[in-house]
Structure formats: structure tokens, C-alpha cells
PDB file of N, CA and C in Angstrom:
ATOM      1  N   UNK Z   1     -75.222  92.088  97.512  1.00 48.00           N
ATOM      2  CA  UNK Z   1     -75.158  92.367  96.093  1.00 48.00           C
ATOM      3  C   UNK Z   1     -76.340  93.246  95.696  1.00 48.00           C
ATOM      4  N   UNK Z   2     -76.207  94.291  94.762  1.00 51.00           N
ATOM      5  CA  UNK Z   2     -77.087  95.097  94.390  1.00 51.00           C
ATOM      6  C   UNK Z   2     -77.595  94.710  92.908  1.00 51.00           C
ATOM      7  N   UNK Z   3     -78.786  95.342  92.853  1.00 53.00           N
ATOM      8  CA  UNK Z   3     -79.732  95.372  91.694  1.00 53.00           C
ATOM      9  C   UNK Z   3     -78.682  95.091  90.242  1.00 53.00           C
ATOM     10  N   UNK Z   4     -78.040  95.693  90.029  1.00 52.00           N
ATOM     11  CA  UNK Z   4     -77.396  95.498  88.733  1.00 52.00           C
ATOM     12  C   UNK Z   4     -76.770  94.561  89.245  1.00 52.00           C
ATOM     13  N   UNK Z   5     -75.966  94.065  90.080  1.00 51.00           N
ATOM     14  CA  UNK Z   5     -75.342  92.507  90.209  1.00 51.00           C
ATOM     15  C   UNK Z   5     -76.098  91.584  89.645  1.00 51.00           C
ATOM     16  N   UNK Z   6     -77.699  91.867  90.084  1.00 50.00           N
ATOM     17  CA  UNK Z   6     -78.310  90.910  89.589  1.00 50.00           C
ATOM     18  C   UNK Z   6     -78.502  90.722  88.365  1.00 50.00           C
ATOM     19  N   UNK Z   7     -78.969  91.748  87.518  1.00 50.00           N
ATOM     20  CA  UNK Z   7     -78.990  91.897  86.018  1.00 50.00           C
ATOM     21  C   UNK Z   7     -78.151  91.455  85.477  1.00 50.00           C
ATOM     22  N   UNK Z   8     -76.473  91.476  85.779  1.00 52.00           N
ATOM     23  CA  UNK Z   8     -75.258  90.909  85.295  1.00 52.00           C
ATOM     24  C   UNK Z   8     -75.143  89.589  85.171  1.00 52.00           C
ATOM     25  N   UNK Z   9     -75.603  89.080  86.501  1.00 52.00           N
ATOM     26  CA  UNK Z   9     -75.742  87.424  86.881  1.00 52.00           C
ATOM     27  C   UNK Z   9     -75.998  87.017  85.780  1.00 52.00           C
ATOM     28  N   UNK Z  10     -77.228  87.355  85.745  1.00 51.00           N
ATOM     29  CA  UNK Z  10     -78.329  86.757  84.504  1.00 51.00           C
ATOM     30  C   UNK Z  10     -77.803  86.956  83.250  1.00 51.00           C
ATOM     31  N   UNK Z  11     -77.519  87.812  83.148  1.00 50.00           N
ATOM     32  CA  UNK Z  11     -76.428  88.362  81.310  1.00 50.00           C
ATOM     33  C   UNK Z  11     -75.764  87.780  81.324  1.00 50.00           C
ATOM     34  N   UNK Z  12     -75.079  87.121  81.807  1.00 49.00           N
ATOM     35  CA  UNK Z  12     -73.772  86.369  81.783  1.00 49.00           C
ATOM     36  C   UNK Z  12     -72.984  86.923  82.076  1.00 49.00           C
ATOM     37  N   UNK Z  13     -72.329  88.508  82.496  1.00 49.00           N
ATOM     38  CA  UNK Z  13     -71.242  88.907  82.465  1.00 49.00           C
ATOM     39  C   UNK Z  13     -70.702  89.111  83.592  1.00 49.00           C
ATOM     40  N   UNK Z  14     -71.087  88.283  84.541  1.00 48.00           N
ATOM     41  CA  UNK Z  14     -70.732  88.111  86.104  1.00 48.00           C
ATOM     42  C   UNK Z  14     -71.092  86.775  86.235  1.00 48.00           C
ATOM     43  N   UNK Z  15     -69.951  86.050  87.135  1.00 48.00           N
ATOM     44  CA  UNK Z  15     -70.625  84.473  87.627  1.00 48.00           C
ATOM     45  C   UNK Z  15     -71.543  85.455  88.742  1.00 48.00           C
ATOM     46  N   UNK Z  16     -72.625  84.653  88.810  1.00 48.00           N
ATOM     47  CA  UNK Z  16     -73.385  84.513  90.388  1.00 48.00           C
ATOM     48  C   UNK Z  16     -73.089  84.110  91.382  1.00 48.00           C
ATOM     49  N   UNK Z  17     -73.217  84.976  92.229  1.00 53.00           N
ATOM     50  CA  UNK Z  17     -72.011  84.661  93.755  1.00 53.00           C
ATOM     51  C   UNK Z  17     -72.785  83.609  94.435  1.00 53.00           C
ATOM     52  N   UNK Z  18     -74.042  82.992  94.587  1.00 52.00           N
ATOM     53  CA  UNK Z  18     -74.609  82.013  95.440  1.00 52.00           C
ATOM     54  C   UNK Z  18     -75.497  81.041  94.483  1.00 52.00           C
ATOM     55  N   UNK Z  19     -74.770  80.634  93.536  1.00 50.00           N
ATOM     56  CA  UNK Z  19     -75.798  79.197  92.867  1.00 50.00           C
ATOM     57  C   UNK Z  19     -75.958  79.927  91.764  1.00 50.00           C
ATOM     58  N   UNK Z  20     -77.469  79.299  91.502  1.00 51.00           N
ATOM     59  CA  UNK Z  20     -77.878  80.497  90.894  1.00 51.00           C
ATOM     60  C   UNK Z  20     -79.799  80.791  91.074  1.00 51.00           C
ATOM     61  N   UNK Z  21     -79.036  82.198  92.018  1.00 49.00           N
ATOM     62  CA  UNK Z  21     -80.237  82.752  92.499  1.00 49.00           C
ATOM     63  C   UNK Z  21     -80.966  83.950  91.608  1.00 49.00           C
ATOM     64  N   UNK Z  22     -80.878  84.317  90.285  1.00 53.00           N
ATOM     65  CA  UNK Z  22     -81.341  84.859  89.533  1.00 53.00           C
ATOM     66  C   UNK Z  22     -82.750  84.605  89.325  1.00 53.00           C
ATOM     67  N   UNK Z  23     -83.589  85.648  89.860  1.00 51.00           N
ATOM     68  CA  UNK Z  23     -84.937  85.727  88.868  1.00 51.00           C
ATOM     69  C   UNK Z  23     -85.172  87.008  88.085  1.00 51.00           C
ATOM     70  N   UNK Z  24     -84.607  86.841  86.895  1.00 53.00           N
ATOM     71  CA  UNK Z  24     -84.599  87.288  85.983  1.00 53.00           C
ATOM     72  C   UNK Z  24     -85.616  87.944  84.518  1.00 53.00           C
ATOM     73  N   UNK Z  25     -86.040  86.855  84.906  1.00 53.00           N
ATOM     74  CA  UNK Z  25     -87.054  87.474  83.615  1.00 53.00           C
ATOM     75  C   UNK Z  25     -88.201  88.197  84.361  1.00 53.00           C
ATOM     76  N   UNK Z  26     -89.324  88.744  84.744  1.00 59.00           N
ATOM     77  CA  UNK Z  26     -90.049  89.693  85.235  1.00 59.00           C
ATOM     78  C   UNK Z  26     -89.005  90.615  85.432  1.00 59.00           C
ATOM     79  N   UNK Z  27     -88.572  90.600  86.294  1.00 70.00           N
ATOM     80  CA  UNK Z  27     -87.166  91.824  86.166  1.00 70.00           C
ATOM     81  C   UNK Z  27     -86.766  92.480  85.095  1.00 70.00           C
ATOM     82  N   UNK Z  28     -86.060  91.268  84.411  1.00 68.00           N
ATOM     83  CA  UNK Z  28     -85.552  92.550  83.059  1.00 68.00           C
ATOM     84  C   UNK Z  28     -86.382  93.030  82.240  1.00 68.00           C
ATOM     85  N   UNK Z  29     -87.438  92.047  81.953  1.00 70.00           N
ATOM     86  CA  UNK Z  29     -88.683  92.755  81.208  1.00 70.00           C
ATOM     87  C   UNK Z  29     -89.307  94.038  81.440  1.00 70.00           C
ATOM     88  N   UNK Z  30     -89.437  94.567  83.123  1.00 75.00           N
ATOM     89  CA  UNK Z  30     -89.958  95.190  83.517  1.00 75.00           C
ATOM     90  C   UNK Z  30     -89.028  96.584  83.584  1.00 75.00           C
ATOM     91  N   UNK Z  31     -87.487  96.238  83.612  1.00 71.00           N
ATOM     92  CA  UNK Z  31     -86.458  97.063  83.486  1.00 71.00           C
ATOM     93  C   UNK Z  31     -86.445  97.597  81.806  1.00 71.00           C
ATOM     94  N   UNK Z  32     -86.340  96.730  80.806  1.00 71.00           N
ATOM     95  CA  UNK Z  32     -87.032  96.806  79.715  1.00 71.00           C
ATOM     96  C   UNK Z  32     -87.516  98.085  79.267  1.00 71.00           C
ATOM     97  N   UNK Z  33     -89.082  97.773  79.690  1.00 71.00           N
ATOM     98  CA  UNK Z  33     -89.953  98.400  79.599  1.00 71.00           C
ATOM     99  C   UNK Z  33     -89.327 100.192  80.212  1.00 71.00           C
ATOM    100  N   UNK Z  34     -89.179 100.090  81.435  1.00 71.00           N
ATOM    101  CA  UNK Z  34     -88.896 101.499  81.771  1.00 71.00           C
ATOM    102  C   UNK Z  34     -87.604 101.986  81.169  1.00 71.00           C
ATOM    103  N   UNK Z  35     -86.660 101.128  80.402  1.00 69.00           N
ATOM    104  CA  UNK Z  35     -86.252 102.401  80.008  1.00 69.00           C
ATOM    105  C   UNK Z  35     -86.781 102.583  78.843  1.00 69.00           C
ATOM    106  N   UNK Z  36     -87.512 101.935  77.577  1.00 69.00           N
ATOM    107  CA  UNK Z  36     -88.355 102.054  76.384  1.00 69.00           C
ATOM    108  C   UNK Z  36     -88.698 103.489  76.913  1.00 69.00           C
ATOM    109  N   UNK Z  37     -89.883 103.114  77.885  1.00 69.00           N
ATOM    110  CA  UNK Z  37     -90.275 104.264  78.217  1.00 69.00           C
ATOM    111  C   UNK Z  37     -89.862 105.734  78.683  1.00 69.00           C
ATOM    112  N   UNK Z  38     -88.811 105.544  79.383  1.00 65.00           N
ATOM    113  CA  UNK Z  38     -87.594 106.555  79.621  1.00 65.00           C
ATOM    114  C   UNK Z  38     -86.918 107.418  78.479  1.00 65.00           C
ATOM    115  N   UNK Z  39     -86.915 106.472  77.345  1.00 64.00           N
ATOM    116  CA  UNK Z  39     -85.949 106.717  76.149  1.00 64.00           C
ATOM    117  C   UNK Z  39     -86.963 107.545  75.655  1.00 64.00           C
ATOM    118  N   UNK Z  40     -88.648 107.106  75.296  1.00 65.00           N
ATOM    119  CA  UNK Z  40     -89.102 108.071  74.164  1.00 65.00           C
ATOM    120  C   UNK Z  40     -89.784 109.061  75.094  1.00 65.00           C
ATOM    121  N   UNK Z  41     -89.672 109.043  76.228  1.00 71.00           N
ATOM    122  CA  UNK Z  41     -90.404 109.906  77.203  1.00 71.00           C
ATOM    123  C   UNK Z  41     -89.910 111.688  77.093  1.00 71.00           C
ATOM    124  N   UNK Z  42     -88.782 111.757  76.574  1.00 77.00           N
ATOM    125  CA  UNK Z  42     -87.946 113.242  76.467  1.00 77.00           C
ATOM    126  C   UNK Z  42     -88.507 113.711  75.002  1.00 77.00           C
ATOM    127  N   UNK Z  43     -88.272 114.896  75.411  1.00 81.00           N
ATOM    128  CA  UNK Z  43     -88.445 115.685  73.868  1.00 81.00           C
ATOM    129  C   UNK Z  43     -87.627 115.773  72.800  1.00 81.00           C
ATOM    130  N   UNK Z  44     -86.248 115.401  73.346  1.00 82.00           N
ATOM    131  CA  UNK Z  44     -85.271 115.169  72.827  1.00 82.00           C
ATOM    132  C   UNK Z  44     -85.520 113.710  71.675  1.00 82.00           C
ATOM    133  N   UNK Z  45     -86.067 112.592  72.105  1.00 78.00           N
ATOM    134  CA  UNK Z  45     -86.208 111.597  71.610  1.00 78.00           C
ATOM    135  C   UNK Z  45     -87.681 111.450  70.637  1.00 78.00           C
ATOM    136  N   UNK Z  46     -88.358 112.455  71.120  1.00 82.00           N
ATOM    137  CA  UNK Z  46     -89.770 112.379  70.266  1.00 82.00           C
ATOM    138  C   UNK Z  46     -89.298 113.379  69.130  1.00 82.00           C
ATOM    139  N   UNK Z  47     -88.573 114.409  69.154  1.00 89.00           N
ATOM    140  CA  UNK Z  47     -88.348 114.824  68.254  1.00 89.00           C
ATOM    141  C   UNK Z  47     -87.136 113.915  66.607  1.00 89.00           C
ATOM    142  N   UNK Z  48     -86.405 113.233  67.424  1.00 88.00           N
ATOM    143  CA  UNK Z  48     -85.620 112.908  66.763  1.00 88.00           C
ATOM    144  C   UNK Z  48     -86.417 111.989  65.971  1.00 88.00           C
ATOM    145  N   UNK Z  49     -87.208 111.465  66.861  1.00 86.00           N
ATOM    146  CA  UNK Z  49     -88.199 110.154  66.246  1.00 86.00           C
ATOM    147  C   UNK Z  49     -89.064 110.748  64.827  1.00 86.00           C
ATOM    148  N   UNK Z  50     -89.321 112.409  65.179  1.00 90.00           N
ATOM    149  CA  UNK Z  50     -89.943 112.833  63.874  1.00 90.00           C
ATOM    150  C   UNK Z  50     -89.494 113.282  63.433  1.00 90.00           C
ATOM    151  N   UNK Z  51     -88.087 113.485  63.111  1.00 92.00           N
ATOM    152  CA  UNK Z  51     -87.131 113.779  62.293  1.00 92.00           C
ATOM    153  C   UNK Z  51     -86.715 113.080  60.876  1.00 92.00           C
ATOM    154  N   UNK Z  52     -86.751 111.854  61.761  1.00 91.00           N
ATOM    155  CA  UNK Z  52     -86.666 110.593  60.959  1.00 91.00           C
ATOM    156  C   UNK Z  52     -87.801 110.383  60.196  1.00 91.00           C
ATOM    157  N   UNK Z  53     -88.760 110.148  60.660  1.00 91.00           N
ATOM    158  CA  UNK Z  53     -89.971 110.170  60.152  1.00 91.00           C
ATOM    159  C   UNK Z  53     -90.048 110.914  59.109  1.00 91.00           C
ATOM    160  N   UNK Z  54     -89.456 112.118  58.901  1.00 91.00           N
ATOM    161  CA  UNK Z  54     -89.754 112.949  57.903  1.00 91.00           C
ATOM    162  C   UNK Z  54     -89.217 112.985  56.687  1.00 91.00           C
ATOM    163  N   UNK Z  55     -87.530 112.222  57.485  1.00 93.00           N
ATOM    164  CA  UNK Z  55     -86.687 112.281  56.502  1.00 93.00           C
ATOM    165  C   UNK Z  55     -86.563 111.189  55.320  1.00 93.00           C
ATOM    166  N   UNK Z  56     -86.466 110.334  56.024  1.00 93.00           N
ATOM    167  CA  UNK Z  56     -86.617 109.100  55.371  1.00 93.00           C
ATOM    168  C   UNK Z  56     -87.558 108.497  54.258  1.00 93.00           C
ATOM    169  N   UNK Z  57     -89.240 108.965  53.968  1.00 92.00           N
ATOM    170  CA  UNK Z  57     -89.643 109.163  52.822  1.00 92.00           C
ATOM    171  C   UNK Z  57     -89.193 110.687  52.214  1.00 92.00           C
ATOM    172  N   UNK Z  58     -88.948 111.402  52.387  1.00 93.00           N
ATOM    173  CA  UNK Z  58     -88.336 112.240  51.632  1.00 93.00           C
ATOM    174  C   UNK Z  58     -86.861 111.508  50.865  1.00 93.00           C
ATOM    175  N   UNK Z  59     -85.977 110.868  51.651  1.00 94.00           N
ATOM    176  CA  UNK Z  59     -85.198 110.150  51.108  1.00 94.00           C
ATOM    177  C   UNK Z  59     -85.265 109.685  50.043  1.00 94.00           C
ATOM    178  N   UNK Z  60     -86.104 108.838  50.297  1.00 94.00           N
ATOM    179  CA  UNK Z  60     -86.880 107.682  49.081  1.00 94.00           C
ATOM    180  C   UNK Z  60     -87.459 108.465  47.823  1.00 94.00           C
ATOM    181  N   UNK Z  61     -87.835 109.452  48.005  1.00 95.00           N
ATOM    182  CA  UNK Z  61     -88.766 109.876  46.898  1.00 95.00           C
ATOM    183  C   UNK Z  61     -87.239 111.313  46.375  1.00 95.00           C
ATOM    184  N   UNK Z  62     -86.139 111.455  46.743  1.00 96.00           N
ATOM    185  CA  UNK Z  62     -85.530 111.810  45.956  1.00 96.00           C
ATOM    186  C   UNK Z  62     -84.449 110.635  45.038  1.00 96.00           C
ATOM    187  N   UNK Z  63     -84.435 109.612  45.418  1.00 96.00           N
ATOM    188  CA  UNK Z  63     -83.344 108.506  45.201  1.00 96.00           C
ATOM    189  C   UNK Z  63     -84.791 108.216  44.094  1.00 96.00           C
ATOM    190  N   UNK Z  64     -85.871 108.214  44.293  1.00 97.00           N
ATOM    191  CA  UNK Z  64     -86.567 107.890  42.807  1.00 97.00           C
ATOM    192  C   UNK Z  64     -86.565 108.881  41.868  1.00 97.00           C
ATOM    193  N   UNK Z  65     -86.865 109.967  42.111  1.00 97.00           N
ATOM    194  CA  UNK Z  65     -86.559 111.209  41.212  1.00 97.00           C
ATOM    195  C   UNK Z  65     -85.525 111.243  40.430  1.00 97.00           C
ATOM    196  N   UNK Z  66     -84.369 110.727  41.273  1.00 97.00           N
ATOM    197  CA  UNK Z  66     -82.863 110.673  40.455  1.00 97.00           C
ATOM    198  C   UNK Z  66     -82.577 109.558  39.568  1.00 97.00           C
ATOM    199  N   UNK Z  67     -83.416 108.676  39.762  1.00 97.00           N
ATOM    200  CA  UNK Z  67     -83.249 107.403  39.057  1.00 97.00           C
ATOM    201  C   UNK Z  67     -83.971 107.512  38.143  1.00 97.00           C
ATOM    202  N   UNK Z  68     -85.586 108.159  38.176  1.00 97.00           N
ATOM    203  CA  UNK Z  68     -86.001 108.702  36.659  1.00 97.00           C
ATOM    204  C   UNK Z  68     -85.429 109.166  35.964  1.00 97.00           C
ATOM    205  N   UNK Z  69     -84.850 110.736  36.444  1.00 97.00           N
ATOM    206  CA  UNK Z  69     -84.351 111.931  35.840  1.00 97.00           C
ATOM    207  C   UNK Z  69     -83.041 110.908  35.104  1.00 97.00           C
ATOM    208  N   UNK Z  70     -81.982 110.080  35.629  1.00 97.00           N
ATOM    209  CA  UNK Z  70     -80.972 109.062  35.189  1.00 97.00           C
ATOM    210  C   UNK Z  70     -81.710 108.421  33.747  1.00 97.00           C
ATOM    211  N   UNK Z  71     -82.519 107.717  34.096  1.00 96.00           N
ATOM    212  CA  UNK Z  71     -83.231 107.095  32.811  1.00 96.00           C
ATOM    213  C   UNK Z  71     -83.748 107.613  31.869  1.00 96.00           C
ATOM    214  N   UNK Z  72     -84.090 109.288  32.079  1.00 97.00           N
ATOM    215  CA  UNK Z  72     -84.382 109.593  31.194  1.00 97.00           C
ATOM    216  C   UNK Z  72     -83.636 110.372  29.896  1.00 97.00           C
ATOM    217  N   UNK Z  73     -82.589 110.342  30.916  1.00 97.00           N
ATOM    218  CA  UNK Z  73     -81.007 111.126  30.271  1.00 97.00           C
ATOM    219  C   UNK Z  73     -80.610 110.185  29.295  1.00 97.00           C
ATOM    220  N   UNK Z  74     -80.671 108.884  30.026  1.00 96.00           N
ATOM    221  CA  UNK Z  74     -80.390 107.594  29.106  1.00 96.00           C
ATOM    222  C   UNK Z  74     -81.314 107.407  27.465  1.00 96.00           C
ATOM    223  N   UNK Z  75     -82.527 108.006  27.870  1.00 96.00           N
ATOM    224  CA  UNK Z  75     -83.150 107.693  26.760  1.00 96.00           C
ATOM    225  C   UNK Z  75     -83.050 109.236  25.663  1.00 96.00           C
ATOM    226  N   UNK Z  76     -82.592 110.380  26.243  1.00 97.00           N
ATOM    227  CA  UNK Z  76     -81.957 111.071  25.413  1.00 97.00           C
ATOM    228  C   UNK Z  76     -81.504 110.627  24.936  1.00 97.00           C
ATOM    229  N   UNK Z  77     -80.086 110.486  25.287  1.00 97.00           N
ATOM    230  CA  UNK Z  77     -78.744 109.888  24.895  1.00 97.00           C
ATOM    231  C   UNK Z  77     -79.015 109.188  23.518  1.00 97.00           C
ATOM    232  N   UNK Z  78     -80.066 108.118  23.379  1.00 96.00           N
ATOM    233  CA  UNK Z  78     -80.259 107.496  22.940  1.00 96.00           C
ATOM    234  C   UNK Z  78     -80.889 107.285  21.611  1.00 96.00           C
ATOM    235  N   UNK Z  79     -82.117 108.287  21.978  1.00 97.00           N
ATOM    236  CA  UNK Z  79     -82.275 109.423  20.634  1.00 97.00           C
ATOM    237  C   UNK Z  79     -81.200 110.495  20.238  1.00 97.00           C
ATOM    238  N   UNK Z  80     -80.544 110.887  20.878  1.00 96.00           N
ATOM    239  CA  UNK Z  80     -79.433 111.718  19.962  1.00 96.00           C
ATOM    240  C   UNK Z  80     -78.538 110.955  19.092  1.00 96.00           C
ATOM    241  N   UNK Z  81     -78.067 109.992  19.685  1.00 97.00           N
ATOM    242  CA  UNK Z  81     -77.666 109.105  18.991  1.00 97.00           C
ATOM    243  C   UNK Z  81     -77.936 108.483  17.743  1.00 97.00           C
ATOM    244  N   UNK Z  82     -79.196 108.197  17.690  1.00 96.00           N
ATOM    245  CA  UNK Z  82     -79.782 107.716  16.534  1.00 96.00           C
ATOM    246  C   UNK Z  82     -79.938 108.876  15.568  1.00 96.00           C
ATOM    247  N   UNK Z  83     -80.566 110.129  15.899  1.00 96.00           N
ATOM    248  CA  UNK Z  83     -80.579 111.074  15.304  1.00 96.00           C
ATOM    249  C   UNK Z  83     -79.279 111.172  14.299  1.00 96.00           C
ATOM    250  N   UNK Z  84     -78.348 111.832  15.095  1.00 95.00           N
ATOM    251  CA  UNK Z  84     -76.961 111.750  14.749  1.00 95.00           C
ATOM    252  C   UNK Z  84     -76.242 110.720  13.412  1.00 95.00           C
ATOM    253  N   UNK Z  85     -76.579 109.270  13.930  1.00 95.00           N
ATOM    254  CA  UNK Z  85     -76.542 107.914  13.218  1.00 95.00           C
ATOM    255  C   UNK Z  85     -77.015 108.366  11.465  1.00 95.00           C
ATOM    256  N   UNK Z  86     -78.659 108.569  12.026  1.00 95.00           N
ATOM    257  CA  UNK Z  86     -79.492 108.768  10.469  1.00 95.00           C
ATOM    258  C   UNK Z  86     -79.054 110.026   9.718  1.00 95.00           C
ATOM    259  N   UNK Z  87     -78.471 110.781  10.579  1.00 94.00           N
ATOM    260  CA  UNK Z  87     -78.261 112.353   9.605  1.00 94.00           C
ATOM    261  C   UNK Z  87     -76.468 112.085   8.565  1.00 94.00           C
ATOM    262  N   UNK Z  88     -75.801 110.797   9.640  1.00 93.00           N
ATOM    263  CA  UNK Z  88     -74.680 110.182   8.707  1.00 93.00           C
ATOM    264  C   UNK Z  88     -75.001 109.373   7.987  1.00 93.00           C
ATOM    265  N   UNK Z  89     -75.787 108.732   7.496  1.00 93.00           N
ATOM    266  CA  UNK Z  89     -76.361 107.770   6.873  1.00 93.00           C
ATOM    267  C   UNK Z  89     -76.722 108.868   5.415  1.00 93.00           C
ATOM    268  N   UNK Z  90     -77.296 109.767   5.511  1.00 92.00           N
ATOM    269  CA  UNK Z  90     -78.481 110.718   4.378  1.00 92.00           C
ATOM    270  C   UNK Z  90     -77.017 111.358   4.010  1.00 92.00           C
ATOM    271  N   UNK Z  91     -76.152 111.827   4.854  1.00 92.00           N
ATOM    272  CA  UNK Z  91     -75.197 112.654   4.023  1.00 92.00           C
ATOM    273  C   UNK Z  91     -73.905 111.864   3.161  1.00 92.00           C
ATOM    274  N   UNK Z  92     -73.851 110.284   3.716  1.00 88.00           N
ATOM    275  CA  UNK Z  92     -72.871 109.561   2.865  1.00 88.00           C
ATOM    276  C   UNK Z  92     -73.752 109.131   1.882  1.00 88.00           C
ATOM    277  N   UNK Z  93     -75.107 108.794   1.483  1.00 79.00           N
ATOM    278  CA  UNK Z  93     -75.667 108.858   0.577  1.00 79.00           C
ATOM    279  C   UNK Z  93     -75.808 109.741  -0.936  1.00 79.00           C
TER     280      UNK Z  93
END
């Protein structure tokens, strides 16, 4: 049985062909680790990583912008309204 047999054993997604002879944990930890390391090791992945990075408070700080700029439409609204209100008020007078 080979290396990933063993990994499977242990995952559950294979019975273990002799008992159970799994030593598992140093192993996968250590498997783990290299591909962590594998994954952000490309340029491909460091870039994406600051992609995100970049994007994501930019995100945030337009979803607040819009939610001001929203509230403040609201509080137009709100004075026009009244405006409007008092200028019918003075002319049915």
C-alpha cells in the first residue's frame, strides 16, 4: 500500500487493510504544512493573496460611501418635503 493509502486509512475513506496500522498525525500535519507551503509558494497565489488584500477594504469603504450618500438622500428627501409641506400651509392661508 502506498502513501496516500495511508492518508485515506486515516480519513476514513478507505477501511485499513491490516488493523489499524495508521500513524497519522505527524504525517498529515507535516503533509499539511507542505502543501500550505506549496499553495502560497507560487506567484500565482501571492498575488491573488494581494489582490484580495486590496480589494476587500476598498469594498468596505465603498458599501460605506453608499450608505452615507443613501442617508443623505434620505435626509433631503426630507427637507424637501417639509419645505414643500410649509409653502402649502402659507398659500392655503
Amino acid at each position: 500500500m502506498g502513501r496516500w493509502h495511508k492518508y485515506c486509512c486515516c480519513l476514513g475513506w478507505m477501511p485499513p487493510s491490516r488493523g489499524n496500522n495508521c500513524v497519522w498525525q505527524g504525517d498529515l500535519k507535516s503533509y499539511a504544512l507542505a502543501i500550505t507551503r506549496f499553495a502560497f509558494s507560487s506567484v500565482r497565489a501571492r498575488l491573488l493573496l494581494l489582490v484580495l488584500m486590496v480589494s476587500i477594504p476598498s469594498l468596505g469603504l465603498i458599501i460605506y460611501i453608499a450608505r452615507e450618500e443613501r442617508l443623505q438622500g434620505f435626509d433631503r428627501a426630507r427637507e424637501s418635503t417639509l419645505k414643500l409641506v410649509r409653502e402649502a400651509t402659507i398659500q392655503q392661508q
